[in-house]
Short mmCIF file of C-alpha atoms in Angstrom, two decimals:
data_model
loop_
_atom_site.label_atom_id
_atom_site.label_comp_id
_atom_site.label_asym_id
_atom_site.label_seq_id
_atom_site.Cartn_x
_atom_site.Cartn_y
_atom_site.Cartn_z
CA MET H 1 33.75 -61.89 85.55
CA ALA H 2 36.62 -61.71 83.04
CA GLU H 3 36.05 -60.27 79.60
CA ALA H 4 37.23 -62.36 76.64
CA GLU H 5 39.31 -60.72 73.94
CA ILE H 6 37.69 -61.03 70.52
CA VAL H 7 40.08 -61.82 67.68
CA TYR H 8 38.84 -60.95 64.17
CA GLU H 9 40.51 -61.70 60.85
CA SER H 10 39.16 -60.42 57.54
CA LEU H 11 39.46 -62.73 54.54
CA ALA H 12 38.49 -62.57 50.87
CA LEU H 13 38.59 -66.19 49.75
CA THR H 14 36.32 -67.90 47.23
CA ILE H 15 36.42 -71.62 46.42
CA GLY H 16 34.23 -74.00 44.45
CA GLY H 17 32.55 -73.66 41.11
CA PRO H 18 31.86 -76.16 38.33
CA GLY H 19 34.34 -78.98 37.87
CA THR H 20 34.94 -82.65 38.43
CA SER H 21 35.79 -82.38 42.12
CA PRO H 22 35.35 -79.90 44.98
CA SER H 23 38.02 -77.37 45.79
CA TYR H 24 39.37 -77.03 49.32
CA ALA H 25 40.61 -74.25 51.58
CA PHE H 26 42.44 -74.84 54.85
CA ILE H 27 42.23 -71.87 57.19
CA ASP H 28 44.56 -71.65 60.17
CA VAL H 29 43.06 -69.56 62.97
CA GLY H 30 46.27 -69.61 65.01
CA PHE H 31 45.59 -72.54 67.34
CA ALA H 32 43.90 -74.96 64.89
CA SER H 33 42.64 -75.10 61.33
CA ILE H 34 39.33 -75.79 59.63
CA ALA H 35 38.99 -77.17 56.11
CA PHE H 36 36.24 -76.04 53.75
CA ALA H 37 35.10 -77.86 50.61
CA ALA H 38 32.86 -76.51 47.86
CA GLY H 39 32.01 -77.52 44.35
CA ASP H 40 30.92 -80.60 42.45
CA PRO H 41 32.14 -83.93 43.86
CA ALA H 42 32.44 -86.42 41.00
CA GLY H 43 29.61 -88.94 41.08
CA GLU H 44 27.96 -87.40 44.13
CA ALA H 45 25.69 -84.43 44.81
CA GLU H 46 25.79 -81.91 41.98
CA ASN H 47 26.79 -79.10 44.31
CA PHE H 48 28.17 -79.43 47.81
CA MET H 49 29.52 -77.21 50.58
CA GLY H 50 30.90 -78.43 53.89
CA ALA H 51 33.47 -77.89 56.63
CA PHE H 52 35.79 -80.19 58.55
CA GLY H 53 37.23 -79.72 62.04
CA ASN H 54 39.62 -81.97 63.93
CA GLU H 55 40.58 -82.94 67.49
CA GLU H 56 41.35 -79.31 68.34
CA ILE H 57 38.36 -77.53 66.83
CA ALA H 58 34.81 -78.68 66.06
CA VAL H 59 32.23 -77.32 63.65
CA ILE H 60 28.73 -76.81 65.05
CA VAL H 61 25.85 -78.76 63.52
CA GLY H 62 22.16 -78.54 64.28
CA GLY H 63 20.99 -81.28 66.62
CA SER H 64 21.53 -84.72 65.11
CA SER H 65 21.15 -83.57 61.50
CA GLY H 66 24.84 -83.39 60.57
CA TYR H 67 24.08 -80.14 58.73
CA LEU H 68 26.13 -77.07 59.61
CA ARG H 69 24.17 -74.47 61.54
CA ASN H 70 23.70 -71.11 59.87
CA PHE H 71 23.76 -68.59 62.70
CA SER H 72 22.22 -65.19 62.00
CA SER H 73 23.82 -61.87 62.91
CA GLY H 74 23.62 -61.32 66.67
CA GLU H 75 22.58 -64.91 67.45
CA GLU H 76 24.53 -66.49 70.29
CA ILE H 77 26.76 -69.35 69.16
CA ASN H 78 26.55 -72.17 71.69
CA LEU H 79 25.86 -75.87 72.13
CA ALA H 80 22.48 -75.49 73.89
CA THR H 81 20.51 -77.03 70.99
CA ASN H 82 23.46 -77.79 68.72
CA LYS H 83 26.36 -80.22 68.87
CA PRO H 84 30.05 -80.23 67.99
CA ALA H 85 31.16 -82.42 65.08
CA PHE H 86 34.32 -83.24 63.14
CA SER H 87 32.48 -82.44 59.89
CA GLY H 88 29.23 -80.97 58.67
CA VAL H 89 27.42 -80.46 55.39
CA GLY H 90 26.29 -76.91 54.74
CA SER H 91 24.37 -77.62 51.57
CA SER H 92 23.95 -80.34 48.99
CA PHE H 93 21.98 -80.34 45.76
CA ASP H 94 21.31 -83.47 43.72
CA GLY H 95 19.61 -81.87 40.73
CA SER H 96 16.13 -81.81 42.21
CA LEU H 97 16.44 -81.40 45.98
CA SER H 98 18.50 -78.82 47.84
CA GLN H 99 19.24 -79.67 51.49
CA GLY H 100 20.93 -78.02 54.47
CA ALA H 101 20.76 -74.73 56.37
CA TRP H 102 22.97 -73.14 53.71
CA ALA H 103 20.86 -74.30 50.73
CA PRO H 104 20.04 -71.25 48.57
CA GLY H 105 16.44 -72.27 47.75
CA ASN H 106 14.79 -69.35 45.93
CA GLU H 107 17.51 -66.88 46.91
CA GLU H 108 20.57 -66.28 44.75
CA SER H 109 22.82 -66.93 47.75
CA VAL H 110 22.74 -67.59 51.49
CA SER H 111 24.93 -65.69 53.94
CA GLY H 112 25.47 -66.20 57.63
CA TYR H 113 27.86 -67.43 60.29
CA MET H 114 29.17 -70.97 60.66
CA GLY H 115 29.99 -71.59 64.31
CA PHE H 116 32.89 -73.51 65.77
CA ALA H 117 33.90 -74.59 69.28
CA TYR H 118 37.28 -75.25 70.85
CA ILE H 119 38.85 -75.83 74.26
CA GLU H 120 41.24 -73.12 75.42
CA PRO H 121 44.15 -75.32 76.67
CA SER H 122 45.52 -72.85 79.22
CA GLU H 123 42.10 -72.34 80.82
CA ASN H 124 40.35 -75.63 79.93
CA ASP H 125 37.29 -73.56 78.93
CA LEU H 126 34.96 -74.11 76.00
CA ASN H 127 35.09 -71.14 73.63
CA TYR H 128 33.32 -70.28 70.40
CA GLY H 129 33.96 -68.54 67.13
CA TRP H 130 32.47 -68.11 63.67
CA PHE H 131 33.27 -67.85 59.99
CA SER H 132 31.34 -65.38 57.84
CA LEU H 133 30.24 -67.29 54.71
CA THR H 134 28.25 -66.76 51.53
CA TRP H 135 27.22 -69.77 49.43
CA ASP H 136 25.51 -69.40 46.06
CA GLY H 137 25.14 -73.11 45.33
CA SER H 138 28.41 -73.24 43.41
CA PHE H 139 30.93 -70.84 44.98
CA LEU H 140 31.70 -70.46 48.69
CA THR H 141 33.06 -67.08 49.80
CA ILE H 142 34.73 -66.86 53.19
CA ASP H 143 34.75 -63.22 54.36
CA GLY H 144 36.44 -63.62 57.73
CA TYR H 145 36.37 -65.24 61.12
CA ALA H 146 36.34 -64.30 64.79
CA TYR H 147 36.79 -66.11 68.10
CA GLU H 148 37.08 -65.32 71.78
#
């Protein structure tokens, strides 16, 4: 059985905060890019965090919920009970109800790993990776990413 090389990239990027629209970050992982949005979309949820893939890379959401999975440290990232999606909501807050696996609730912030899946073109294999994120309900900090 072949061993996969793990590629890790450290980042220190924070987006979001109060305003009239969300802020965006586009992160190129070398073979594809993922877009992140965080902040206050005008006329929508008071606070929002989400991610957007494309034809080359998919974000991983829980079941049919459309909410981004929050994988814990050491948890295997896979599609066994999850599904790939072009976009996913991590957290939304409408002033009274906070929703999503990344919703802070009673904590000051939520940290974890947002999974992604992609097809390795040269091998036609499904591979996985993650982004290390912290969301405090207003600001999204992206600490780094890794993939095999």
